[in-house]
Short mmCIF file of C-alpha atoms in Angstrom, two decimals:
data_model
loop_
_atom_site.label_atom_id
_atom_site.label_comp_id
_atom_site.label_asym_id
_atom_site.label_seq_id
_atom_site.Cartn_x
_atom_site.Cartn_y
_atom_site.Cartn_z
CA MET A 1 13.14 -2.72 8.39
CA PRO A 2 12.98 -4.83 5.26
CA GLN A 3 16.06 -6.52 3.91
CA GLY A 4 16.05 -7.62 0.26
CA ARG A 5 18.42 -10.50 0.79
CA PRO A 6 17.18 -13.96 -0.23
CA LEU A 7 17.82 -16.64 2.39
CA THR A 8 18.74 -19.27 -0.17
CA VAL A 9 19.49 -19.43 -3.87
CA PRO A 10 17.18 -21.92 -5.56
CA ALA A 11 18.43 -24.66 -7.88
CA ASP A 12 15.78 -23.81 -10.47
CA GLY A 13 18.16 -23.13 -13.37
CA LEU A 14 16.87 -19.57 -13.69
CA SER A 15 19.07 -16.50 -13.97
CA THR A 16 18.69 -13.85 -11.29
CA ARG A 17 16.94 -11.66 -13.85
CA ALA A 18 14.48 -14.40 -14.83
CA ARG A 19 13.82 -15.15 -11.19
CA ARG A 20 13.45 -11.47 -10.38
CA ASN A 21 10.83 -11.09 -13.09
CA ALA A 22 8.91 -14.23 -12.18
CA PRO A 23 5.23 -13.36 -11.94
CA LEU A 24 3.90 -13.33 -8.41
CA LEU A 25 0.85 -15.15 -7.06
CA ALA A 26 0.01 -13.63 -3.68
CA VAL A 27 -2.77 -14.63 -1.28
CA HIS A 28 -3.97 -12.44 1.59
CA THR A 29 -6.07 -14.50 3.94
CA GLY A 30 -7.00 -14.79 7.63
CA PRO A 31 -9.71 -13.24 9.80
CA GLY A 32 -8.04 -9.84 10.30
CA LYS A 33 -8.46 -6.56 8.48
CA GLY A 34 -6.19 -5.37 5.71
CA LYS A 35 -6.43 -8.25 3.24
CA SER A 36 -8.05 -6.23 0.44
CA THR A 37 -6.52 -2.98 1.62
CA ALA A 38 -3.00 -4.39 1.30
CA ALA A 39 -3.88 -5.79 -2.15
CA PHE A 40 -4.99 -2.33 -3.27
CA GLY A 41 -1.82 -0.87 -1.77
CA MET A 42 0.18 -3.31 -3.92
CA ALA A 43 -1.90 -2.30 -6.93
CA LEU A 44 -1.07 1.34 -6.19
CA ARG A 45 2.64 0.56 -6.32
CA ALA A 46 2.19 -1.47 -9.52
CA TRP A 47 0.15 1.38 -11.05
CA ASN A 48 3.00 3.77 -10.30
CA GLN A 49 5.36 1.54 -12.32
CA GLY A 50 3.02 1.81 -15.29
CA PHE A 51 1.50 -1.65 -14.90
CA ASP A 52 -1.89 -2.36 -16.44
CA ILE A 53 -4.18 -2.96 -13.43
CA ALA A 54 -7.43 -4.96 -13.35
CA VAL A 55 -9.55 -5.43 -10.23
CA PHE A 56 -12.30 -8.07 -10.04
CA GLN A 57 -14.53 -7.84 -6.98
CA PHE A 58 -16.24 -11.11 -6.07
CA VAL A 59 -18.63 -9.59 -3.56
CA LYS A 60 -22.39 -9.56 -3.23
CA SER A 61 -22.79 -5.86 -2.72
CA ALA A 62 -21.29 -3.24 -5.01
CA LYS A 63 -21.36 -0.83 -2.07
CA TRP A 64 -18.11 -2.18 -0.59
CA LYS A 65 -14.74 -0.64 -1.42
CA VAL A 66 -16.28 2.44 -3.03
CA GLY A 67 -13.36 4.52 -1.71
CA GLU A 68 -10.75 2.33 -3.34
CA GLU A 69 -12.74 2.09 -6.55
CA ALA A 70 -13.15 5.88 -6.80
CA ALA A 71 -9.46 6.47 -6.09
CA PHE A 72 -8.36 3.90 -8.69
CA ARG A 73 -10.75 5.33 -11.27
CA GLU A 74 -9.08 8.71 -10.66
CA LEU A 75 -5.68 7.08 -11.13
CA GLY A 76 -6.89 5.49 -14.37
CA ARG A 77 -8.09 8.90 -15.61
CA LEU A 78 -4.75 10.41 -14.59
CA HIS A 79 -3.04 7.79 -16.75
CA GLU A 80 -5.28 8.49 -19.73
CA ARG A 81 -4.86 12.24 -19.46
CA ASP A 82 -1.24 12.68 -18.38
CA GLY A 83 0.34 9.34 -19.19
CA VAL A 84 1.52 8.78 -15.62
CA GLY A 85 1.08 5.37 -14.00
CA GLY A 86 -0.82 2.61 -15.78
CA PRO A 87 -4.35 1.98 -17.02
CA VAL A 88 -6.97 0.74 -14.54
CA GLU A 89 -10.04 -1.47 -15.00
CA TRP A 90 -12.43 -2.17 -12.11
CA HIS A 91 -15.05 -4.91 -12.44
CA LYS A 92 -17.73 -5.84 -9.92
CA MET A 93 -19.78 -8.98 -9.65
CA GLY A 94 -22.29 -7.25 -7.37
CA SER A 95 -23.62 -4.92 -10.03
CA GLY A 96 -23.23 -7.48 -12.83
CA TRP A 97 -19.89 -7.86 -14.63
CA SER A 98 -19.49 -5.07 -17.17
CA TRP A 99 -18.58 -7.51 -19.98
CA SER A 100 -21.60 -9.73 -19.33
CA ARG A 101 -24.81 -9.33 -21.31
CA LYS A 102 -26.86 -10.86 -18.50
CA SER A 103 -27.25 -7.58 -16.70
CA GLY A 104 -27.27 -7.70 -12.91
CA SER A 105 -27.60 -11.48 -12.73
CA ALA A 106 -27.28 -11.03 -9.00
CA ASP A 107 -29.79 -13.78 -8.29
CA ASP A 108 -27.46 -16.54 -9.32
CA HIS A 109 -24.25 -15.81 -7.44
CA ALA A 110 -22.68 -19.14 -8.35
CA ALA A 111 -23.14 -18.53 -12.08
CA ALA A 112 -21.92 -14.95 -11.78
CA ALA A 113 -18.79 -16.08 -9.92
CA ALA A 114 -18.08 -18.76 -12.55
CA ASP A 115 -18.60 -16.17 -15.29
CA GLY A 116 -16.13 -13.86 -13.54
CA TRP A 117 -13.47 -16.53 -13.29
CA ALA A 118 -13.98 -17.62 -16.92
CA GLU A 119 -13.34 -14.04 -18.05
CA ILE A 120 -10.21 -13.79 -15.88
CA ALA A 121 -8.93 -17.08 -17.32
CA ARG A 122 -9.45 -15.69 -20.85
CA ARG A 123 -7.60 -12.50 -19.99
CA LEU A 124 -4.72 -14.42 -18.40
CA ALA A 125 -4.39 -16.50 -21.60
CA GLU A 126 -4.35 -13.26 -23.64
CA GLN A 127 -1.92 -11.55 -21.23
CA ARG A 128 -4.36 -8.69 -21.09
CA HIS A 129 -3.15 -7.08 -17.83
CA ASP A 130 0.01 -6.92 -15.71
CA PHE A 131 -1.54 -6.92 -12.25
CA TYR A 132 -4.80 -8.62 -11.25
CA VAL A 133 -6.60 -8.20 -7.94
CA LEU A 134 -9.15 -11.00 -7.39
CA ASP A 135 -10.84 -9.48 -4.38
CA GLU A 136 -12.70 -11.88 -2.05
CA PHE A 137 -12.20 -14.64 -4.60
CA THR A 138 -11.63 -17.21 -1.85
CA TYR A 139 -15.39 -17.28 -1.14
CA PRO A 140 -16.55 -18.68 -4.50
CA LEU A 141 -13.71 -21.20 -4.17
CA LYS A 142 -14.78 -22.14 -0.65
CA TRP A 143 -18.42 -22.49 -1.66
CA GLY A 144 -17.58 -24.65 -4.66
CA TRP A 145 -18.85 -22.12 -7.20
CA VAL A 146 -15.47 -22.13 -8.92
CA ASP A 147 -13.23 -25.20 -9.05
CA VAL A 148 -10.03 -24.72 -7.05
CA ASP A 149 -8.00 -27.21 -9.06
CA GLU A 150 -8.90 -25.51 -12.32
CA VAL A 151 -7.96 -22.12 -10.86
CA VAL A 152 -4.61 -23.44 -9.61
CA ALA A 153 -3.88 -25.08 -12.98
CA THR A 154 -4.82 -21.93 -14.93
CA LEU A 155 -2.75 -19.70 -12.67
CA GLY A 156 0.17 -22.13 -12.89
CA ASP A 157 0.03 -22.09 -16.68
CA ARG A 158 -0.47 -18.35 -17.10
CA PRO A 159 1.94 -16.99 -19.71
CA GLY A 160 4.21 -13.94 -19.48
CA ASN A 161 4.69 -11.86 -16.39
CA GLN A 162 1.20 -11.39 -14.95
CA HIS A 163 0.96 -10.78 -11.20
CA VAL A 164 -2.13 -11.99 -9.35
CA VAL A 165 -3.25 -11.13 -5.81
CA ILE A 166 -6.18 -13.06 -4.31
CA THR A 167 -7.88 -11.96 -1.09
CA GLY A 168 -10.41 -13.44 1.32
CA ARG A 169 -10.75 -15.61 4.39
CA ASP A 170 -10.29 -19.37 4.41
CA ALA A 171 -8.16 -19.65 1.27
CA PRO A 172 -8.16 -23.31 0.14
CA GLN A 173 -4.95 -25.23 0.85
CA ALA A 174 -4.36 -25.97 -2.85
CA LEU A 175 -4.30 -22.22 -3.52
CA LEU A 176 -1.91 -21.58 -0.61
CA ASP A 177 0.35 -24.34 -1.93
CA ALA A 178 0.39 -22.72 -5.36
CA ALA A 179 1.04 -19.19 -4.06
CA ASP A 180 4.46 -17.55 -3.94
CA LEU A 181 3.48 -15.18 -1.15
CA VAL A 182 0.92 -15.90 1.55
CA THR A 183 0.15 -13.40 4.29
CA GLU A 184 -2.34 -14.11 7.03
CA MET A 185 -4.00 -11.13 8.61
CA THR A 186 -4.88 -11.88 12.24
CA LYS A 187 -7.38 -9.84 14.17
CA VAL A 188 -5.85 -8.79 17.46
CA LYS A 189 -8.30 -6.03 18.34
CA HIS A 190 -11.14 -4.47 16.39
CA PRO A 191 -13.28 -1.41 17.24
CA MET A 192 -16.49 -3.22 16.23
CA ASP A 193 -15.85 -5.63 19.11
CA VAL A 194 -16.42 -2.76 21.54
CA GLY A 195 -19.48 -1.45 19.76
CA ARG A 196 -17.97 1.08 17.39
CA LYS A 197 -19.38 1.29 13.91
CA GLY A 198 -17.76 1.77 10.56
CA GLN A 199 -17.12 5.34 9.50
CA LYS A 200 -16.50 7.41 6.38
CA GLY A 201 -12.91 7.50 5.19
CA ILE A 202 -12.01 4.54 7.37
CA GLU A 203 -14.37 1.73 6.44
CA TRP A 204 -15.41 2.95 3.00
CA MET B 1 -17.68 -10.86 3.66
CA PRO B 2 -17.66 -8.00 6.12
CA GLN B 3 -20.61 -7.32 8.36
CA GLY B 4 -20.92 -3.87 9.92
CA ARG B 5 -22.76 -5.06 13.01
CA PRO B 6 -21.16 -4.26 16.37
CA LEU B 7 -21.07 -7.21 18.77
CA THR B 8 -21.86 -5.10 21.82
CA VAL B 9 -23.05 -1.59 22.54
CA PRO B 10 -20.62 0.12 24.90
CA ALA B 11 -21.74 1.92 28.07
CA ASP B 12 -19.58 4.94 27.23
CA GLY B 13 -22.36 7.53 27.26
CA LEU B 14 -21.68 8.41 23.61
CA SER B 15 -24.32 8.74 20.92
CA THR B 16 -24.01 6.45 17.92
CA ARG B 17 -22.92 9.47 15.87
CA ALA B 18 -20.20 10.45 18.36
CA ARG B 19 -19.01 6.88 18.52
CA ARG B 20 -19.09 6.55 14.76
CA ASN B 21 -16.89 9.61 14.40
CA ALA B 22 -14.45 8.59 17.12
CA PRO B 23 -10.92 8.98 15.77
CA LEU B 24 -9.18 5.69 15.08
CA LEU B 25 -5.77 4.59 16.29
CA ALA B 26 -4.74 1.56 14.25
CA VAL B 27 -1.56 -0.51 14.56
CA HIS B 28 -0.34 -2.91 11.86
CA THR B 29 2.33 -5.16 13.31
CA GLY B 30 3.75 -8.67 13.00
CA PRO B 31 6.46 -10.25 10.83
CA GLY B 32 4.40 -10.58 7.64
CA LYS B 33 4.12 -8.37 4.60
CA GLY B 34 1.38 -5.82 4.09
CA LYS B 35 1.69 -3.69 7.22
CA SER B 36 2.63 -0.49 5.41
CA THR B 37 0.82 -1.48 2.25
CA ALA B 38 -2.47 -1.83 4.12
CA ALA B 39 -1.84 1.52 5.84
CA PHE B 40 -1.39 3.18 2.45
CA GLY B 41 -4.53 1.42 1.22
CA MET B 42 -6.40 2.96 4.17
CA ALA B 43 -4.90 6.34 3.31
CA LEU B 44 -6.14 5.91 -0.26
CA ARG B 45 -9.68 5.42 1.01
CA ALA B 46 -9.36 8.41 3.36
CA TRP B 47 -7.95 10.54 0.51
CA ASN B 48 -11.02 9.67 -1.58
CA GLN B 49 -13.25 11.05 1.19
CA GLY B 50 -11.36 14.34 1.01
CA PHE B 51 -9.34 13.78 4.18
CA ASP B 52 -6.09 15.70 4.64
CA ILE B 53 -3.38 12.98 4.53
CA ALA B 54 0.11 13.14 6.07
CA VAL B 55 2.65 10.32 5.85
CA PHE B 56 5.75 10.21 8.06
CA GLN B 57 8.29 7.56 7.14
CA PHE B 58 10.55 6.53 10.01
CA VAL B 59 12.99 4.54 7.91
CA LYS B 60 16.70 4.74 7.37
CA SER B 61 16.61 4.74 3.60
CA ALA B 62 14.47 7.08 1.55
CA LYS B 63 14.58 4.47 -1.23
CA TRP B 64 11.77 2.42 0.31
CA LYS B 65 8.16 2.96 -0.68
CA VAL B 66 9.01 5.11 -3.69
CA GLY B 67 6.02 3.65 -5.53
CA GLU B 68 3.56 4.63 -2.83
CA GLU B 69 5.16 8.04 -2.44
CA ALA B 70 4.99 8.78 -6.16
CA ALA B 71 1.37 7.62 -6.38
CA PHE B 72 0.32 9.72 -3.37
CA ARG B 73 2.13 12.76 -4.73
CA GLU B 74 0.08 12.31 -7.93
CA LEU B 75 -3.08 12.10 -5.82
CA GLY B 76 -2.06 15.27 -3.99
CA ARG B 77 -1.54 17.06 -7.32
CA LEU B 78 -4.91 15.75 -8.51
CA HIS B 79 -6.48 17.32 -5.43
CA GLU B 80 -4.76 20.67 -6.02
CA ARG B 81 -5.68 20.75 -9.68
CA ASP B 82 -9.16 19.21 -9.80
CA GLY B 83 -10.32 19.41 -6.21
CA VAL B 84 -10.95 15.66 -5.98
CA GLY B 85 -9.82 13.76 -2.90
CA GLY B 86 -7.78 15.45 -0.19
CA PRO B 87 -4.38 17.11 0.15
CA VAL B 88 -1.32 14.91 0.68
CA GLU B 89 1.96 15.53 2.52
CA TRP B 90 4.76 12.97 2.53
CA HIS B 91 7.70 13.34 4.93
CA LYS B 92 10.77 11.13 5.16
CA MET B 93 13.28 10.80 7.95
CA GLY B 94 15.76 9.11 5.60
CA SER B 95 16.41 12.19 3.51
CA GLY B 96 16.04 14.59 6.46
CA TRP B 97 12.60 15.83 7.50
CA SER B 98 11.49 18.60 5.15
CA TRP B 99 10.58 20.93 8.03
CA SER B 100 13.95 20.48 9.74
CA ARG B 101 16.83 22.91 9.20
CA LYS B 102 19.38 20.22 10.04
CA SER B 103 19.46 18.87 6.52
CA GLY B 104 19.97 15.16 6.12
CA SER B 105 20.91 14.60 9.75
CA ALA B 106 21.01 10.93 8.87
CA ASP B 107 23.97 10.27 11.17
CA ASP B 108 21.94 10.66 14.31
CA HIS B 109 18.90 8.46 13.77
CA ALA B 110 17.76 8.77 17.37
CA ALA B 111 17.66 12.57 17.22
CA ALA B 112 15.96 12.50 13.81
CA ALA B 113 13.28 10.10 15.08
CA ALA B 114 12.66 12.26 18.17
CA ASP B 115 12.45 15.33 15.91
CA GLY B 116 9.90 13.53 13.72
CA TRP B 117 7.72 12.60 16.66
CA ALA B 118 7.92 16.13 18.16
CA GLU B 119 6.62 17.56 14.87
CA ILE B 120 3.80 15.00 14.73
CA ALA B 121 2.83 15.85 18.32
CA ARG B 122 2.70 19.57 17.37
CA ARG B 123 0.53 18.81 14.36
CA LEU B 124 -1.82 16.63 16.40
CA ALA B 125 -2.24 19.48 18.90
CA GLU B 126 -3.00 21.86 16.00
CA GLN B 127 -5.34 19.34 14.31
CA ARG B 128 -3.34 19.88 11.16
CA HIS B 129 -4.35 16.68 9.31
CA ASP B 130 -7.22 14.17 9.26
CA PHE B 131 -5.26 10.98 8.61
CA TYR B 132 -1.68 10.27 9.72
CA VAL B 133 0.44 7.32 8.63
CA LEU B 134 3.42 6.83 10.99
CA ASP B 135 5.24 4.28 8.88
CA GLU B 136 7.70 1.99 10.69
CA PHE B 137 7.28 4.10 13.81
CA THR B 138 7.45 1.01 16.04
CA TYR B 139 11.24 0.84 15.53
CA PRO B 140 12.16 4.16 17.20
CA LEU B 141 9.77 3.14 20.01
CA LYS B 142 11.41 -0.27 20.33
CA TRP B 143 14.90 1.20 20.34
CA GLY B 144 13.99 3.78 22.97
CA TRP B 145 14.57 6.75 20.67
CA VAL B 146 11.03 7.96 21.32
CA ASP B 147 9.27 7.40 24.64
CA VAL B 148 6.31 5.04 24.31
CA ASP B 149 4.40 6.44 27.30
CA GLU B 150 4.64 9.97 25.93
CA VAL B 151 3.42 8.78 22.54
CA VAL B 152 0.48 6.93 24.09
CA ALA B 153 -0.42 9.97 26.25
CA THR B 154 -0.21 12.37 23.30
CA LEU B 155 -2.28 10.09 21.06
CA GLY B 156 -4.81 9.62 23.85
CA ASP B 157 -5.16 13.38 24.30
CA ARG B 158 -5.26 14.28 20.63
CA PRO B 159 -8.14 16.66 19.94
CA GLY B 160 -10.76 16.46 17.20
CA ASN B 161 -11.16 13.60 14.81
CA GLN B 162 -7.63 12.74 13.71
CA HIS B 163 -7.02 9.16 12.58
CA VAL B 164 -3.59 7.63 13.11
CA VAL B 165 -2.15 4.42 11.66
CA ILE B 166 1.18 3.14 12.97
CA THR B 167 3.10 0.34 11.25
CA GLY B 168 6.10 -1.84 12.05
CA ARG B 169 7.14 -5.07 13.75
CA ASP B 170 7.23 -5.57 17.50
CA ALA B 171 4.78 -2.84 18.46
CA PRO B 172 5.16 -2.14 22.21
CA GLN B 173 2.38 -3.52 24.41
CA ALA B 174 1.43 -0.05 25.71
CA LEU B 175 0.76 1.03 22.12
CA LEU B 176 -1.32 -2.10 21.40
CA ASP B 177 -3.31 -1.45 24.58
CA ALA B 178 -4.02 2.12 23.46
CA ALA B 179 -4.99 1.14 19.89
CA ASP B 180 -8.58 0.73 18.69
CA LEU B 181 -7.61 -1.60 15.87
CA VAL B 182 -4.65 -3.98 15.89
CA THR B 183 -3.89 -6.28 12.99
CA GLU B 184 -1.00 -8.69 13.00
CA MET B 185 0.41 -9.67 9.64
CA THR B 186 1.82 -13.17 9.79
CA LYS B 187 4.23 -14.49 7.21
CA VAL B 188 3.00 -17.82 5.95
CA LYS B 189 5.12 -18.03 2.83
CA HIS B 190 7.43 -15.52 1.20
CA PRO B 191 9.20 -15.69 -2.19
CA MET B 192 12.48 -14.45 -0.69
CA ASP B 193 12.55 -17.65 1.37
CA VAL B 194 13.00 -19.60 -1.84
CA GLY B 195 15.60 -17.26 -3.26
CA ARG B 196 13.44 -14.86 -5.24
CA LYS B 197 14.36 -11.22 -5.15
CA GLY B 198 12.30 -8.08 -4.99
CA GLN B 199 11.02 -6.74 -8.27
CA LYS B 200 9.74 -3.54 -9.83
CA GLY B 201 6.05 -2.86 -9.32
CA ILE B 202 5.86 -5.48 -6.59
CA GLU B 203 8.44 -4.55 -3.98
CA TRP B 204 8.83 -0.86 -4.86
#
């Protein structure tokens, strides 16, 4: 069971309170399941504390993660109506970013990914949200659509107390180096290996 | 990005539909973060599909996972009030199982864990829920408080289409063998290693 005891006390000149409130950069990578799911679980906890949540899905198809999206939209409505939890925004590259005038620019994935990151960088500078999920953001980094060094620099310079969780396989080393928390999900056994298909309530 | 294509088609005599609806036994193990968080993320998706959700927390302290518990209780209320999603039950060993007359029998963890498993076995036989999270259930198995072979047999015989997710380090091999989906969470880097402490909205 988890123990909240730090192994060492860092010589960073920060008070315990300042260190406690340091914004977190987490990366969930590896070939196993649960990378995005764990990120949304973290967002659920953050929502419960009243954090302002923003999810950015860097995926081709808007069909993925419909279950999570619907549940978080309900949570966002619950916040608006009853004041519990925090506000929720959910943005998808697959169906064209909601803020972008170029509707459904799905033909140029590289441009859409760069547009998504540019908007996130703007929001980080403005301290617009408390908790960001950059879902499957490692792929545009891997494919060179978004510059890793610029991402690492922007994340390193982000003001205030904004938490960021990035998911996806093959996270670049520079991103892992910059992260505070890195978890690798390893596939040990998967039902699709033995011919089972995805199913409602489990896969979506 | 995920591909829903099975690698092989099994010679199990089942139709695609039967195979698709086969109940899932998933285990999240390993020393990394995200085991429980990913289980709750799966539960969120199942809730959105209207599944009946039951969480059983096999932990000493009821203080853990307060964020998830509060969020799921809100989702359960949302279901009762607006009919969206599914019903939610959340049971904790730490504060004494709600169904148990022996209130707060926290002194005898072994008996409390066995009591928790006995209730889950009854509910599985009755097909009471659609989606079970047995959080940190590997510990009572590891410590011999609950018999692994009996658990594996009961899970193997469970009727209907009940999905079960079990979390915790050091899952016994017999449980891994019985599972359809096993994901190991590996710690690559953790902020507590460099002296940072848990914080609101992130750790609870």
